[in-house]
PDB file of C-alpha atoms in Angstrom:
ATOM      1  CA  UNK A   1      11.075  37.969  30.398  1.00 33.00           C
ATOM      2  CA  UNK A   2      14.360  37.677  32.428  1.00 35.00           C
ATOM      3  CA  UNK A   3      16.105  36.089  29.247  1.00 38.00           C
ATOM      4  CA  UNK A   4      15.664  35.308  25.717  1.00 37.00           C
ATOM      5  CA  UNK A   5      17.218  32.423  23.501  1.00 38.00           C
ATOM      6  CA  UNK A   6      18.184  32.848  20.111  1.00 34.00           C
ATOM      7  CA  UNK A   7      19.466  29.264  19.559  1.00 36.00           C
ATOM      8  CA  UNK A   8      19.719  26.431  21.712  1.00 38.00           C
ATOM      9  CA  UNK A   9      21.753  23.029  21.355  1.00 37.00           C
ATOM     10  CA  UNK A  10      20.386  20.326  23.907  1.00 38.00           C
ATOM     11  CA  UNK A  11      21.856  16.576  24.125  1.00 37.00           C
ATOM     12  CA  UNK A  12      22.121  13.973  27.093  1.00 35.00           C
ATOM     13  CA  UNK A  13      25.589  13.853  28.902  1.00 36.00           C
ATOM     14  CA  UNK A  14      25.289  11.420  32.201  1.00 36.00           C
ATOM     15  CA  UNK A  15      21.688  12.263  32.499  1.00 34.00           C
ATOM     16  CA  UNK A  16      21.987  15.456  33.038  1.00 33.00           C
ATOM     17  CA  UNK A  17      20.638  17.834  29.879  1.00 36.00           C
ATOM     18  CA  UNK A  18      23.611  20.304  28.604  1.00 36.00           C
ATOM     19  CA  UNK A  19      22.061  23.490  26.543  1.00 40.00           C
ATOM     20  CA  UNK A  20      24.641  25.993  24.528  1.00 40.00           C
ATOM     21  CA  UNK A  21      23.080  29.018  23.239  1.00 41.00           C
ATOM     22  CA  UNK A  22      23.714  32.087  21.983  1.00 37.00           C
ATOM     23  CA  UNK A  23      22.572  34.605  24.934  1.00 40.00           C
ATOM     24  CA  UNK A  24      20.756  37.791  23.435  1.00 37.00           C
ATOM     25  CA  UNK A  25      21.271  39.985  26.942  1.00 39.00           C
ATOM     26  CA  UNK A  26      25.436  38.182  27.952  1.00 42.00           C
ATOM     27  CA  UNK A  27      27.023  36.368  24.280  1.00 41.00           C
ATOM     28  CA  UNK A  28      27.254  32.552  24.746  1.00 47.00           C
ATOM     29  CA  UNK A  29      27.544  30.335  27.528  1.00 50.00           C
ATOM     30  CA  UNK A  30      27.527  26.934  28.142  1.00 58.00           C
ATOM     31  CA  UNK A  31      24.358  25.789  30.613  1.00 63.00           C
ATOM     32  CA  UNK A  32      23.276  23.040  32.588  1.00 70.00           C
ATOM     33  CA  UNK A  33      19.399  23.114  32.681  1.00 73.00           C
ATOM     34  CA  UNK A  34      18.412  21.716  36.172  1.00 79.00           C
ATOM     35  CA  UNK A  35      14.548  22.043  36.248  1.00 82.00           C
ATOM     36  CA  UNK A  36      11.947  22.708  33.695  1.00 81.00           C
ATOM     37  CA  UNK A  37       9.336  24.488  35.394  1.00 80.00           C
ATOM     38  CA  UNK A  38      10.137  23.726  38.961  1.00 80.00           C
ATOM     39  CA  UNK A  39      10.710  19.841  37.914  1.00 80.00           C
ATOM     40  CA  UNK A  40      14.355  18.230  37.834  1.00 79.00           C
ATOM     41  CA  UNK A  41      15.379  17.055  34.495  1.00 73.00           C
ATOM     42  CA  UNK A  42      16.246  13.486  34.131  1.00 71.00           C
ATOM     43  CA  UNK A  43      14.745  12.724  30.757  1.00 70.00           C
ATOM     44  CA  UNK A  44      15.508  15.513  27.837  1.00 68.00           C
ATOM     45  CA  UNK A  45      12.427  13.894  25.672  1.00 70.00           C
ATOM     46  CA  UNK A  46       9.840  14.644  28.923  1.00 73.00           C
ATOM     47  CA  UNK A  47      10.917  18.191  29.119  1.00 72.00           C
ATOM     48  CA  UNK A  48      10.943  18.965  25.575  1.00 75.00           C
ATOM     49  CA  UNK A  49       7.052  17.384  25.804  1.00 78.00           C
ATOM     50  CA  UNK A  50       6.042  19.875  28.120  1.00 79.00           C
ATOM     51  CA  UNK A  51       7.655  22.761  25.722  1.00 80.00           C
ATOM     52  CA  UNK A  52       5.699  21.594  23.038  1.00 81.00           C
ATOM     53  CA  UNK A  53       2.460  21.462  24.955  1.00 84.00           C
ATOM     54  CA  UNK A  54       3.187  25.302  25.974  1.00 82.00           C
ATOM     55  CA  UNK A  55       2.890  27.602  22.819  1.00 84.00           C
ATOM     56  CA  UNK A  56       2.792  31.095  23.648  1.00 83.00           C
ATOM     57  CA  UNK A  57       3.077  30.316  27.632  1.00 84.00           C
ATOM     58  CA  UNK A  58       6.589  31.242  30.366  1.00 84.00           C
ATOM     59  CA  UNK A  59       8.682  28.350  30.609  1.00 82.00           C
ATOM     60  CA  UNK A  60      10.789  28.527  33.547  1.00 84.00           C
ATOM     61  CA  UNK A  61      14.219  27.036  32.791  1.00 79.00           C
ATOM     62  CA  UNK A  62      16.130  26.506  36.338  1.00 83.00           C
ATOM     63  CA  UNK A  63      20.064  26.304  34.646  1.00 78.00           C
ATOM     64  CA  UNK A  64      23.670  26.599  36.044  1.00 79.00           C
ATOM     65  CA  UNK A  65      25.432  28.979  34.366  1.00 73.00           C
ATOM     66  CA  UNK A  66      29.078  29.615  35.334  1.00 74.00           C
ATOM     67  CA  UNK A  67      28.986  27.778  38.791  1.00 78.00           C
ATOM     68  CA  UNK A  68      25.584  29.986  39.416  1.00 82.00           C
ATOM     69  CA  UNK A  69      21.612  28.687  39.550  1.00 86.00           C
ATOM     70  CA  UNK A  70      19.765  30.929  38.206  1.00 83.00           C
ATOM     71  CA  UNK A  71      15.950  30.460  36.815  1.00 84.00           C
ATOM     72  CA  UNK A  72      15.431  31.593  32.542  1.00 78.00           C
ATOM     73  CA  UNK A  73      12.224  32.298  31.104  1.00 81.00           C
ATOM     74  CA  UNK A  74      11.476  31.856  27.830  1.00 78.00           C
ATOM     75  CA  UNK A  75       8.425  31.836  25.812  1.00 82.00           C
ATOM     76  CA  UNK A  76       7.749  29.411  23.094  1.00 80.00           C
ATOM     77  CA  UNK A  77       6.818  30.380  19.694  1.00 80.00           C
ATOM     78  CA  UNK A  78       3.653  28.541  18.321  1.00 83.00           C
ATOM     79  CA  UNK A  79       3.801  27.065  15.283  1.00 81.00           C
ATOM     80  CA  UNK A  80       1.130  24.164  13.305  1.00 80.00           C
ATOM     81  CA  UNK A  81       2.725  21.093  12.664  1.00 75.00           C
ATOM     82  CA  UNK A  82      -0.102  18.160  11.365  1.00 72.00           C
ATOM     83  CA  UNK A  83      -2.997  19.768  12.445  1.00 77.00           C
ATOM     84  CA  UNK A  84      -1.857  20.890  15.766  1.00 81.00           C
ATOM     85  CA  UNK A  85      -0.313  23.411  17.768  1.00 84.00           C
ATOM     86  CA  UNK A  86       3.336  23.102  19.538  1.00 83.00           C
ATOM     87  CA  UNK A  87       5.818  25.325  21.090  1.00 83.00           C
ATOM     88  CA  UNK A  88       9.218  25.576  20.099  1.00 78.00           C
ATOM     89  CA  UNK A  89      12.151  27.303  21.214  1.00 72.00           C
ATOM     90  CA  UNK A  90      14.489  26.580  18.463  1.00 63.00           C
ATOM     91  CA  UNK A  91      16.395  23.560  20.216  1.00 56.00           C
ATOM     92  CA  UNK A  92      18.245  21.130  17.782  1.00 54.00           C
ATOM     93  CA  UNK A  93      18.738  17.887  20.195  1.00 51.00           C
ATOM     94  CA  UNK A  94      21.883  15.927  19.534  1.00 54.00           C
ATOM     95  CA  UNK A  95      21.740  12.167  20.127  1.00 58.00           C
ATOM     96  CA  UNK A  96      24.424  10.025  22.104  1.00 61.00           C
ATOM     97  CA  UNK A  97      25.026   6.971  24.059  1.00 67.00           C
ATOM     98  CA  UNK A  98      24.797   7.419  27.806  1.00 70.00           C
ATOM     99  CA  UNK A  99      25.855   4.142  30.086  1.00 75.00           C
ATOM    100  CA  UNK A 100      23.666   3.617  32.583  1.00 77.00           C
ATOM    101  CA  UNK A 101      24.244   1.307  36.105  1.00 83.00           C
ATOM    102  CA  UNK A 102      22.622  -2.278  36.009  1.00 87.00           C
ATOM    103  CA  UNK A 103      19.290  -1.238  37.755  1.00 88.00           C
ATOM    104  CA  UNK A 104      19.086   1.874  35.779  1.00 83.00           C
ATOM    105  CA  UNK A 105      19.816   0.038  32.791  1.00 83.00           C
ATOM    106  CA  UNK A 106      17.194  -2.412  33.288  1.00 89.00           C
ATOM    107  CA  UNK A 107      14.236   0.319  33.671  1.00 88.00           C
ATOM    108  CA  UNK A 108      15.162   2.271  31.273  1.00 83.00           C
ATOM    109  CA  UNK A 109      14.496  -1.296  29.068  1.00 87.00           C
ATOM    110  CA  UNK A 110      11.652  -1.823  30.444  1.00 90.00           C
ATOM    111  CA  UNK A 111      10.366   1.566  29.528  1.00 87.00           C
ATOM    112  CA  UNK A 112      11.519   1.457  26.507  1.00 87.00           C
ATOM    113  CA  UNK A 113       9.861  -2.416  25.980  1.00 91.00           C
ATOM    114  CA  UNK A 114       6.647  -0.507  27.184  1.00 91.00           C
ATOM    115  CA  UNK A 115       6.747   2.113  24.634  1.00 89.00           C
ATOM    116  CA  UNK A 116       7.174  -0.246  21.813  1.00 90.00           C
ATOM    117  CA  UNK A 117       4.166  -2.482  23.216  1.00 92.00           C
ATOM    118  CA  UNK A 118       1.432   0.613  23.467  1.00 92.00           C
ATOM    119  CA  UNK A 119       2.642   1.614  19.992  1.00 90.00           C
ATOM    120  CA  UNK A 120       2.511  -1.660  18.511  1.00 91.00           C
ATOM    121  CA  UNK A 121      -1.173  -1.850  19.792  1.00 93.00           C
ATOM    122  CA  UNK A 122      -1.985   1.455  18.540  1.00 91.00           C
ATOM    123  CA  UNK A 123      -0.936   0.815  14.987  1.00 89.00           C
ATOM    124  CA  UNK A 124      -2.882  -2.500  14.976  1.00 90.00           C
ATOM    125  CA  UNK A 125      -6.036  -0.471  15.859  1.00 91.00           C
ATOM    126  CA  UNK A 126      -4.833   2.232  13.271  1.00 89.00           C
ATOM    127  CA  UNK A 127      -3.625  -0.530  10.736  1.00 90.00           C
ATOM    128  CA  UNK A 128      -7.410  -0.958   8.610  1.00 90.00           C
ATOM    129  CA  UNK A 129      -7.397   2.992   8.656  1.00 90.00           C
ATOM    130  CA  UNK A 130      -4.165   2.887   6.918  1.00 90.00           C
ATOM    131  CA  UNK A 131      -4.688   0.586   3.590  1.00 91.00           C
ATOM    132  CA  UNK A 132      -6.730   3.050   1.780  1.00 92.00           C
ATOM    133  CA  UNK A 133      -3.633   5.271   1.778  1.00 90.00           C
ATOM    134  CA  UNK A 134      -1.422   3.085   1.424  1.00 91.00           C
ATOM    135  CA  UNK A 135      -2.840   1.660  -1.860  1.00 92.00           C
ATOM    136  CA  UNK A 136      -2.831   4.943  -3.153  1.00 91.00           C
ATOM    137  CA  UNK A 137       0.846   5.460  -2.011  1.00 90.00           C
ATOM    138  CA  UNK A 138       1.429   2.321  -4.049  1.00 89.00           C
ATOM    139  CA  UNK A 139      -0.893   2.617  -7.472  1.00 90.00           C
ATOM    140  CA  UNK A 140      -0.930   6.719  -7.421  1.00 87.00           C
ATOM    141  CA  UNK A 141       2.606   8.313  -6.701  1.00 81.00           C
ATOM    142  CA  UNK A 142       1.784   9.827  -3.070  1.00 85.00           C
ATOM    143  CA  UNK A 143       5.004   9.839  -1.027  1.00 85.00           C
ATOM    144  CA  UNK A 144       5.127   6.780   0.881  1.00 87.00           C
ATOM    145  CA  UNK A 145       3.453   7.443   5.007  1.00 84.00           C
ATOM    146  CA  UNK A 146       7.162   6.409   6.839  1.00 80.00           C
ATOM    147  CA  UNK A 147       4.518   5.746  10.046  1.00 82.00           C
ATOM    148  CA  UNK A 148       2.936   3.534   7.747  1.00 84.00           C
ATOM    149  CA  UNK A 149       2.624  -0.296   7.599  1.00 88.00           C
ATOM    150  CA  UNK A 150       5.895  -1.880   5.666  1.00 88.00           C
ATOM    151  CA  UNK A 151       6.329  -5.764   4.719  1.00 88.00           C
ATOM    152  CA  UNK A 152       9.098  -7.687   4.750  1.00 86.00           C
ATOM    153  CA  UNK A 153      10.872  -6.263   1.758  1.00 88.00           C
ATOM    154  CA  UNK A 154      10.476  -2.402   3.627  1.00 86.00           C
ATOM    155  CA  UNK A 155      11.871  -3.980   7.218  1.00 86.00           C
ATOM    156  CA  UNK A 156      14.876  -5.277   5.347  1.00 86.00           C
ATOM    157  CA  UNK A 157      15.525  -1.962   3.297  1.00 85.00           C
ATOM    158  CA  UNK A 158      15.010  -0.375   6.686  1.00 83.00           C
ATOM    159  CA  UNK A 159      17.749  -2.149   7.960  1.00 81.00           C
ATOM    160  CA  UNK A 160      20.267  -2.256   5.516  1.00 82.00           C
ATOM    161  CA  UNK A 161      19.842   1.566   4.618  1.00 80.00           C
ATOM    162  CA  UNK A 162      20.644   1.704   8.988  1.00 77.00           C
ATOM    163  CA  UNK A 163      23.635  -0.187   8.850  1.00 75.00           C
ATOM    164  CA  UNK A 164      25.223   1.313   5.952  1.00 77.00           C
ATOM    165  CA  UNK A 165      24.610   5.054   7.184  1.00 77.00           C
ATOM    166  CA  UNK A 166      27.592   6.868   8.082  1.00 74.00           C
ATOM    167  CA  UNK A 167      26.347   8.980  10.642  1.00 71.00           C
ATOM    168  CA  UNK A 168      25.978   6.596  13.219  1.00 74.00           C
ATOM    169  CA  UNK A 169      29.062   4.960  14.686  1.00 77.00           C
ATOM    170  CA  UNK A 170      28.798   1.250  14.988  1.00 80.00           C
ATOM    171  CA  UNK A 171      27.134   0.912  18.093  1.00 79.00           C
ATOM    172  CA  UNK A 172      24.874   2.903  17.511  1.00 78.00           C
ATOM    173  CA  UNK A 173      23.856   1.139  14.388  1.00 82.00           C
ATOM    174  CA  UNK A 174      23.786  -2.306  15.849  1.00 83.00           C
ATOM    175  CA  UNK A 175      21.610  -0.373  18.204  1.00 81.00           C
ATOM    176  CA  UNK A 176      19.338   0.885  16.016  1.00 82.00           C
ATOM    177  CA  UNK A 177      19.100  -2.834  14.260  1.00 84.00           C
ATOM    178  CA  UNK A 178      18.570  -4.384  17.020  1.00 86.00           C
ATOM    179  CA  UNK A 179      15.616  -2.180  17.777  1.00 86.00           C
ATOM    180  CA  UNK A 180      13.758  -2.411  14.867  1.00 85.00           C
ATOM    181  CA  UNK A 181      14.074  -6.330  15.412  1.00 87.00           C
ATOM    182  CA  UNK A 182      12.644  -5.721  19.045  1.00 89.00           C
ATOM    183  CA  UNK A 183       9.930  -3.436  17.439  1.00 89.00           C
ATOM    184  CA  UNK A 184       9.014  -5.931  14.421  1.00 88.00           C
ATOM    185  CA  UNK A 185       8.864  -9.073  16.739  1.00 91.00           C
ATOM    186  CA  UNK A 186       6.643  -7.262  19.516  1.00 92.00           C
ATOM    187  CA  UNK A 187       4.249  -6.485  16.751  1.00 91.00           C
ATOM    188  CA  UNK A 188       4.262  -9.887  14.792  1.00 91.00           C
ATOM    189  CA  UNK A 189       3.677 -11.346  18.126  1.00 93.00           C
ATOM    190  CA  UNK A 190       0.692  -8.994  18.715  1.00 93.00           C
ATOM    191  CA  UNK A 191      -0.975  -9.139  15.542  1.00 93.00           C
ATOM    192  CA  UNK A 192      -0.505 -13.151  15.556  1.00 93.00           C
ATOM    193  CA  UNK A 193      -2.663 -12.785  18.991  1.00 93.00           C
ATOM    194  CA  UNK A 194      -5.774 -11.601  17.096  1.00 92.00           C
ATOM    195  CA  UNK A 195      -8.507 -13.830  17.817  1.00 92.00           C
ATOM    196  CA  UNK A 196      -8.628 -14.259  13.811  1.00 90.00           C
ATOM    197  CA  UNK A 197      -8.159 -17.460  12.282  1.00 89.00           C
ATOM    198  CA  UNK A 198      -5.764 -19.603  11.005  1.00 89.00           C
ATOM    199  CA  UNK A 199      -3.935 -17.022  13.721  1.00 91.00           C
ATOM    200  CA  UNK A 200      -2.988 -18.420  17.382  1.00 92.00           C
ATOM    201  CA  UNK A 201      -5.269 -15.909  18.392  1.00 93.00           C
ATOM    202  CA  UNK A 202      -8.047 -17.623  16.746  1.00 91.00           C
ATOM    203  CA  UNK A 203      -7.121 -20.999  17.989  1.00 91.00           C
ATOM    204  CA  UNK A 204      -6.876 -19.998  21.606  1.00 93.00           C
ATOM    205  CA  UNK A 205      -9.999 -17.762  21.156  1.00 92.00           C
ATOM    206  CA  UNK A 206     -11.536 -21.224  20.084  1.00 92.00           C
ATOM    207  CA  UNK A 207     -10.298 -23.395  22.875  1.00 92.00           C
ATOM    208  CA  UNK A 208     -11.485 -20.082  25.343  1.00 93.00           C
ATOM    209  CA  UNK A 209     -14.567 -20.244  24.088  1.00 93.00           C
ATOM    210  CA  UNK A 210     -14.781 -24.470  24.410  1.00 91.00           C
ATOM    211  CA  UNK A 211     -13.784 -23.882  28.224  1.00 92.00           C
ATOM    212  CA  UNK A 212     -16.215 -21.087  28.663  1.00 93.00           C
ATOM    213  CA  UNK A 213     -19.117 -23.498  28.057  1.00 91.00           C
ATOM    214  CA  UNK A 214     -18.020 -26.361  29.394  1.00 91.00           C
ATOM    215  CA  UNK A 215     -17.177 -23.956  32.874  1.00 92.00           C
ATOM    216  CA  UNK A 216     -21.679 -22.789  32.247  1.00 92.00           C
ATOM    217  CA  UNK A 217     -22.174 -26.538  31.470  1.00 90.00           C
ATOM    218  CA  UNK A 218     -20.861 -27.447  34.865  1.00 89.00           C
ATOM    219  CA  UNK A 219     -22.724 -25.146  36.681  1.00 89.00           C
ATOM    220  CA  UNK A 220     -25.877 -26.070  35.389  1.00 89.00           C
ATOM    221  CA  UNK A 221     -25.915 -29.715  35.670  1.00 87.00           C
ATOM    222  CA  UNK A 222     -25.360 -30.409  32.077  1.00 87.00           C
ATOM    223  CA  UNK A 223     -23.402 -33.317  30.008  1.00 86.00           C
ATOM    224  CA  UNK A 224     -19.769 -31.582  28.856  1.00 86.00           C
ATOM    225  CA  UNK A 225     -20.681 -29.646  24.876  1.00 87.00           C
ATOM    226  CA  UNK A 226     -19.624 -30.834  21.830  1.00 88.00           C
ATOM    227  CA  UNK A 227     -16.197 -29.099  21.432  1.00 88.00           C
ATOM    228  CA  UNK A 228     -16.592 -26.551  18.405  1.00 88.00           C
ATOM    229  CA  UNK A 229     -15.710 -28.218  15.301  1.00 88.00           C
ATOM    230  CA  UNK A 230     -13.357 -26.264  13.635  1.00 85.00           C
ATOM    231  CA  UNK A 231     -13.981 -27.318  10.112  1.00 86.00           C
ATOM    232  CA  UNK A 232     -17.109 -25.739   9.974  1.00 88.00           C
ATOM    233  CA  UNK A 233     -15.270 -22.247  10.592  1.00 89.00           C
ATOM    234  CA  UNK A 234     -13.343 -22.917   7.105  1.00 91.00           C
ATOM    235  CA  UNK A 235     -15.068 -20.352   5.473  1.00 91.00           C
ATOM    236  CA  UNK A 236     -13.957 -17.578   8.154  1.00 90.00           C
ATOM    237  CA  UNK A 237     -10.155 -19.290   8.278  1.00 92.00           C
ATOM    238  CA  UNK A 238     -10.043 -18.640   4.116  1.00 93.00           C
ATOM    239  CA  UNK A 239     -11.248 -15.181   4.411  1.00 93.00           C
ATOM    240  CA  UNK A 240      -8.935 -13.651   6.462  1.00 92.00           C
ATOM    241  CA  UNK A 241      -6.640 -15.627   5.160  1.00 93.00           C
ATOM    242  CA  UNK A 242      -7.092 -14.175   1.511  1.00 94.00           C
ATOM    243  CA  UNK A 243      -7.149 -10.907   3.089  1.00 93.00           C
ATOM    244  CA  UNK A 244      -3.968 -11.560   4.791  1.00 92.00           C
ATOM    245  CA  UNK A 245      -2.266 -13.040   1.587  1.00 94.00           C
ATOM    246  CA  UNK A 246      -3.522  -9.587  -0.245  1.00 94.00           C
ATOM    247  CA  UNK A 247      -1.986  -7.245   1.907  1.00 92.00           C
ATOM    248  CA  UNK A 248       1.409  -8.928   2.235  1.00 92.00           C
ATOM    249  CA  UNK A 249       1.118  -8.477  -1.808  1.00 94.00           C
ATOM    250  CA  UNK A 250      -0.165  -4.763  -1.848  1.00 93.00           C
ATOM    251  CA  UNK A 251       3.131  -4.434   1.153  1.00 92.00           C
ATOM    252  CA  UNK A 252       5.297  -6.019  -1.444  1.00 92.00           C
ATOM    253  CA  UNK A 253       4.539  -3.821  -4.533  1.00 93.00           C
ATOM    254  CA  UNK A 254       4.740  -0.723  -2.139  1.00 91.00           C
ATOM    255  CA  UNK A 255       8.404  -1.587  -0.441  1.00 90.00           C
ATOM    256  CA  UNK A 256       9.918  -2.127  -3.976  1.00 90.00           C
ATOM    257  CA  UNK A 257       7.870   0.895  -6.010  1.00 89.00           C
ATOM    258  CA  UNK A 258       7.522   3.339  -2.750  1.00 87.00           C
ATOM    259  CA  UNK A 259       9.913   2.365  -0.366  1.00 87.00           C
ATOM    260  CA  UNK A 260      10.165   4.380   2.852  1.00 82.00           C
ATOM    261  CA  UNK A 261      13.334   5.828   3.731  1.00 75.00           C
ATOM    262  CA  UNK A 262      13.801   6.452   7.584  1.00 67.00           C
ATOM    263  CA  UNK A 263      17.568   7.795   6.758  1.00 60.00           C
ATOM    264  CA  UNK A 264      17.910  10.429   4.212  1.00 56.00           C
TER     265      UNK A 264
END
């Protein structure tokens, strides 16, 4: 090894990642960490990924230490964290605001935007998975999942317990807020898309499907269908609506017996 870390301090200053440690071989110093394995660093979170994905393995930290580049290798402990195996190296990330130009700004947005869509669609697919625990979180005194679903009652708590925090300065409260907002509307909107009635998604699936044979209709010669009468799809439209009108119950119970607590 050409250097080993005892404790590390990383946070985002003008996109450009700042690490203090404390030195084993030289004290302390103050570094600028370049490249992660060859790689420039412009996003702290993407280079503390690729730590994480290398337990036991050299990492090859390219920093600036006193005016000089120099490269530090350091190897990350493995440890088991949920069933699976990371690498750390003992760095405790502070969080900031950076300002960003216009264009940069805008990107960095629309990445963000994209992260919350993928997620959103991967806790509708996880969401059926999820009720079983969650109704034991609820009736049997298991501590409440905070990656869980939450109602309306949970989103609010959420909220308030954000803006009355005292470790955030204001903006970065109204920040937060605003996010979850973002994050709850993105997900409403997908989940209303489900091709479940009385849902929009069920409606337009119902007007697709009306199109869809009147388009095979056409191209065989035929008179236009019978649009699909709706009524007759009552049955379906009460069921998921029951189901619906249980689990905004069961969501109810849980925020006000087992709330989740993002801030403690």
């Amino acid at each position: 090894m050409a250097d080993a870390v005892a404790s590390q301090t990383l946070f985002d200053n003008e996109r450009i990642a700042i690490m203090k440690f404390t030195n084993i071989s030289d004290g302390t110093g103050e570094n600028k960490v370049l490249k992660v394995d060859g790689k420039e660093v412009k996003h702290w979170g993407e280079e503390i990924a690729k730590v994480r994905k290398a337990p036991g393995k050299d990492v090859v930290l390219t920093i600036e230490r006193d005016g000089a580049v120099q490269d530090l290798t350091v190897t990350p402990a493995a440890r088991k964290y949920d069933g699976s195996t990371y690498g750390f190296i003992g760095i405790i990330n502070d969080v900031g605001l950076v300002k960003s130009a216009p264009l940069q700004g805008a990107a960095d947005a629309g990445r963000i935007t994209w992260f919350m869509l993928t997620t959103s669609v991967k806790s509708l697919i996880q969401l059926p998975a999820k009720i079983p625990a969650l109704v034991r979180q609820t009736f049997g005194g298991e501590e409440r999942d905070p990656e869980g679903p939450v109602g309306v009652v949970g989103v609010a708590r959420v909220s308030g317990e954000t803006a009355a925090t005292a470790g955030l300065t204001f903006n970065e409260r109204i920040a937060t807020f605003l996010l979850i907002i973002a994050s709850l509307n993105i997900f409403v909107g997908l989940f209303n898309l489900l091709p479940l009635l009385p849902l929009d998604g069920g409606h337009m699936a119902v007007a697709a499907t009306d199109g869809v044979r009147n388009w095979i209709a056409r191209l065989r010669g035929r008179a236009k269908p019978e649009p699909i009468n709706v009524n007759k799809l009552m049955p379906v439209t009460v069921a998921v609506f029951s189901i619906l009108i249980a689990l905004t119950v069961l969501l109810l119970i849980a925020d006000i017996v087992n709330p989740v607590h993002l801030i403690r």
